[in-house]
Amino acid sequence: DITASAMVYSEYGQPSQVLKWHSYRLPAVTPTTVQVKFLASPINPADVNMIQGAYPIKPTYQKLSLDDDKLLAVGGNEGVAQVIAVGDQVQDLKVGDQVVMANTGYGTWRTHATGPTSDFQLLPSSSDNNNKNVSMIQKATITVNPCTAYRMLKDFVQLSRGDYVIQNGGNSAVGQAVIEIAKAWGLKTINVVRNRPDIDNLRKELTDLGATHVVTDEDLGKHETRALIKSWVGKGKPLLGLNCVGGKSATDMARYLGENGQFVTYGAMSRKPLSLPASLLIFKNISFHGFWVSKWAEVHSKEERYQMLEDVVDLMSQGKLGEPKWTQVKWDEESMKTSVDQGISAFAGGKQVVIF
Ligand code: NDP
């Protein structure tokens, strides 16, 4: 018998108030289910929004064990787990395989889970140990940020080596993955970040990562910067812009796109609406899109997702896509409550990750 524990909630609210520690007897495998042991799970901004009831995906309320009388939702959406038992009829997973979650909303802040194989997705090369250069932290955070960067670089504009991409939130976790993947694919990046006293450190950090240019949001709107960027890109104006921030930063960035450019919004960190000059639509025919990785996973097949994960794991094992900055969260009730409350603002210290 395995005693599992999970951070659960049964109503929306401030995470530290609604999250509770739950200990329960893990259901045994049936012929068609598998048992997994979680290795590591991050705390992402979306996890917090979901607990607050402010996310478009609603939690799944479920009975975690036969002894439970109440329906509970498990917090967390991303993580890596290892298969520890499989039912007789299970063919697509075996003991020792490492898996990520097949869908958003599964609940990853728990030590164990038992469920059908459709809940999980095999992590490429986990059986033959080919991903051994890939750290646990990379595996635990692979499905959201690196996959978002990968899709946005691939799906909107057919880019060729040497082409420029412009993005704001250049130092966000997604932004850093964009920098690294772009570099690996021979693309150049102009990265907009918020100004700060030690901007030169950040500039160096991002350049070391592979950023071609780093520009501050304050400079972006200036006349000199227009001339400067023009001197970098020449006739090859960026045709892809990635918007993490919204507000003025997004408007200023859109002006740098070339004719028929694509502007993709995936975040709204400034909480300011997007305001767009009509001239960009009329005279430059720029199109504006949104991207949401959860929706992408929902509408694409497991095979397509596997292929992307394979590419991303390859980049990681070749050292081209590194670990995000991270800090460890202890797996106990108080640490979890405090850390989840900070889940949106705790960026400075890096991604918070629970190691079980
Ligand atoms: P991180 O916590 O790693 O980075 C946050 C970024 O936002 C930093 O660059 C930070 O810059 C910047 N930022 C914070 N506050 C503000 C502000 N008020 N104005 C402007 N910039 C600000 O975040 P992630 O990379 O994990 O996620 C970034 C965004 O992307 C989030 O909104 C997240 O929800 C979203 N996201 C969306 C996905 C999708 O599928 N659509 C998938 C993954 C993430 P600074 O250093 O200056 O504070």
XYZ file of C-alpha atoms in Angstrom, residues 108-349:
242
model
C 0.699 17.682 -10.446
C 1.260 18.750 -6.860
C 1.041 15.211 -5.538
C 3.464 12.418 -4.818
C 1.668 9.706 -6.807
C -1.214 9.083 -9.156
C -3.018 6.104 -10.634
C -4.783 6.540 -13.947
C -5.321 5.481 -17.551
C -2.351 5.840 -19.912
C -4.264 8.584 -21.726
C -3.551 10.863 -18.748
C 0.172 10.714 -19.458
C 2.573 11.281 -22.302
C 5.869 9.444 -22.599
C 8.892 11.703 -22.436
C 11.044 10.992 -25.516
C 14.082 8.747 -25.004
C 13.226 8.175 -21.378
C 13.282 4.395 -21.821
C 16.687 4.173 -23.495
C 18.237 6.776 -21.217
C 19.056 9.046 -24.139
C 17.805 12.059 -22.275
C 20.180 11.589 -19.375
C 21.808 14.972 -20.055
C 18.441 16.547 -19.429
C 17.931 17.563 -15.810
C 14.887 16.821 -13.699
C 14.126 20.540 -13.636
C 14.181 20.698 -17.430
C 11.857 17.717 -17.648
C 9.493 19.137 -15.025
C 9.182 22.429 -16.915
C 9.306 21.196 -20.507
C 5.657 21.279 -21.550
C 4.771 24.927 -20.913
C 7.580 27.408 -21.550
C 9.916 25.628 -24.018
C 6.964 24.256 -25.990
C 5.360 27.715 -26.152
C 8.597 29.180 -27.518
C 9.002 26.305 -29.978
C 5.475 26.574 -31.398
C 5.507 30.336 -31.722
C 8.781 30.233 -33.647
C 7.486 27.503 -35.941
C 3.792 27.972 -36.567
C 3.200 31.584 -37.621
C 5.934 32.531 -40.081
C 8.128 30.314 -42.218
C 11.469 31.647 -40.988
C 14.837 31.011 -42.611
C 18.326 31.156 -41.153
C 19.399 34.740 -40.555
C 15.835 36.070 -40.201
C 15.036 38.367 -37.310
C 12.410 37.798 -34.605
C 11.495 40.547 -32.131
C 10.035 39.887 -28.679
C 9.284 41.676 -25.433
C 9.570 40.035 -22.013
C 12.889 38.847 -23.432
C 14.088 37.747 -19.998
C 10.935 35.785 -19.113
C 11.274 32.009 -19.037
C 9.454 31.797 -22.372
C 11.583 34.653 -23.727
C 14.792 32.858 -22.791
C 13.604 29.679 -24.467
C 12.817 31.774 -27.568
C 16.382 33.144 -27.519
C 17.942 29.696 -27.228
C 15.742 27.885 -29.734
C 16.084 30.765 -32.215
C 19.843 30.603 -31.881
C 19.851 26.832 -32.386
C 17.799 27.324 -35.567
C 20.056 30.098 -36.888
C 17.527 32.902 -36.274
C 18.426 36.312 -34.881
C 16.543 37.937 -32.020
C 15.863 41.482 -30.854
C 14.888 41.231 -27.222
C 13.025 43.963 -25.391
C 13.327 44.012 -21.593
C 12.289 46.476 -18.898
C 15.004 48.918 -17.965
C 16.661 48.486 -14.549
C 19.716 49.827 -12.724
C 21.844 46.784 -13.568
C 20.670 46.532 -17.168
C 24.187 45.679 -18.367
C 24.153 42.452 -16.355
C 20.871 41.415 -17.888
C 22.088 42.413 -21.325
C 25.130 40.178 -20.840
C 23.100 37.294 -19.450
C 20.797 37.299 -22.458
C 23.602 37.802 -24.944
C 25.469 34.874 -23.390
C 22.316 32.847 -23.882
C 22.321 33.687 -27.580
C 20.360 36.938 -27.869
C 21.497 38.945 -30.904
C 20.404 42.326 -29.481
C 18.864 43.521 -26.228
C 16.873 46.785 -26.132
C 15.118 48.377 -23.173
C 11.417 49.188 -23.296
C 12.241 52.847 -22.635
C 14.532 52.990 -25.651
C 12.213 51.081 -27.953
C 10.009 54.073 -28.778
C 12.910 56.489 -29.341
C 13.994 57.885 -32.661
C 17.623 56.786 -32.200
C 16.491 53.234 -31.555
C 14.531 53.139 -34.785
C 17.681 54.118 -36.644
C 19.764 51.637 -34.689
C 17.425 48.722 -35.317
C 17.195 49.702 -38.959
C 20.976 49.507 -39.169
C 20.871 45.978 -37.701
C 18.141 44.488 -39.821
C 18.572 46.390 -43.096
C 15.865 45.229 -45.469
C 15.152 42.144 -43.371
C 12.643 43.612 -40.930
C 11.356 41.051 -38.458
C 8.224 39.242 -39.649
C 7.485 37.663 -36.282
C 6.865 39.573 -33.055
C 6.194 37.782 -29.766
C 4.297 39.725 -27.140
C 4.530 38.707 -23.470
C 3.701 42.113 -22.025
C 0.971 44.171 -23.752
C 0.552 47.928 -23.246
C 3.006 50.430 -24.668
C 5.786 47.898 -25.062
C 3.586 45.862 -27.401
C 2.518 48.888 -29.462
C 6.106 50.053 -29.855
C 7.224 46.571 -30.826
C 4.519 46.140 -33.468
C 5.902 49.163 -35.348
C 9.137 47.273 -36.032
C 7.483 44.466 -37.947
C 7.895 44.331 -41.697
C 5.072 44.125 -44.225
C 2.766 41.110 -43.730
C 4.386 40.481 -40.351
C 2.723 38.357 -37.690
C 2.340 39.602 -34.133
C 1.676 36.845 -31.608
C 0.446 37.605 -28.093
C 0.950 34.934 -25.427
C 1.070 36.915 -22.184
C -0.166 40.153 -20.651
C 2.366 40.783 -17.903
C 1.740 44.556 -17.796
C -2.033 43.917 -17.510
C -2.493 46.757 -19.975
C -4.607 46.280 -23.094
C -3.100 46.067 -26.523
C -3.507 49.268 -28.486
C -2.727 49.166 -32.175
C -2.410 51.916 -34.772
C -4.747 51.207 -37.683
C -1.912 51.994 -40.117
C -0.193 48.752 -39.159
C -3.225 46.796 -40.317
C -4.072 48.930 -43.327
C -0.731 49.818 -44.846
C 1.509 47.036 -43.550
C -1.035 44.241 -43.447
C 0.247 42.994 -40.124
C -1.862 40.261 -38.524
C -2.410 39.827 -34.828
C -2.821 36.417 -33.214
C -2.903 34.812 -29.821
C -1.197 31.611 -28.784
C -2.120 29.287 -25.928
C -0.070 26.139 -25.452
C -2.870 24.321 -23.580
C -5.198 24.762 -26.535
C -2.451 23.658 -28.896
C -2.032 20.403 -26.950
C -5.792 19.880 -26.852
C -6.325 20.173 -30.594
C -3.189 18.368 -31.771
C -2.488 14.652 -31.586
C -0.264 12.939 -29.056
C 2.028 12.035 -31.959
C 2.496 15.673 -32.951
C 3.166 16.614 -29.359
C 5.624 13.749 -29.025
C 7.517 14.973 -32.080
C 7.824 18.449 -30.585
C 8.966 17.003 -27.255
C 11.547 14.959 -29.128
C 12.957 18.092 -30.768
C 12.970 19.977 -27.484
C 14.618 17.090 -25.597
C 17.235 16.931 -28.374
C 18.017 20.627 -27.997
C 18.281 20.116 -24.242
C 20.566 17.115 -24.452
C 22.830 18.962 -26.882
C 23.090 21.768 -24.330
C 21.340 24.248 -26.616
C 18.350 24.770 -24.354
C 19.298 25.145 -20.723
C 17.614 24.851 -17.371
C 15.486 27.807 -16.285
C 16.615 29.648 -13.183
C 14.876 27.865 -10.331
C 14.551 27.530 -6.577
C 13.473 24.461 -4.679
C 10.207 24.383 -2.774
C 9.972 21.862 0.049
C 7.143 19.386 -0.127
C 5.228 20.291 3.014
C 2.015 22.170 3.604
C 3.427 25.467 4.844
C 6.160 25.744 2.189
C 3.671 24.989 -0.551
C 1.139 27.547 0.667
C 3.734 30.305 0.918
C 5.303 29.459 -2.422
C 2.026 29.246 -4.312
C 0.936 32.622 -2.912
C 4.147 34.010 -4.412
C 3.666 32.033 -7.601
C 3.039 35.051 -9.812
C 5.515 37.506 -8.323
C 8.401 35.211 -7.375
C 10.115 35.623 -10.725
C 13.332 37.176 -9.404
C 14.506 33.968 -7.732
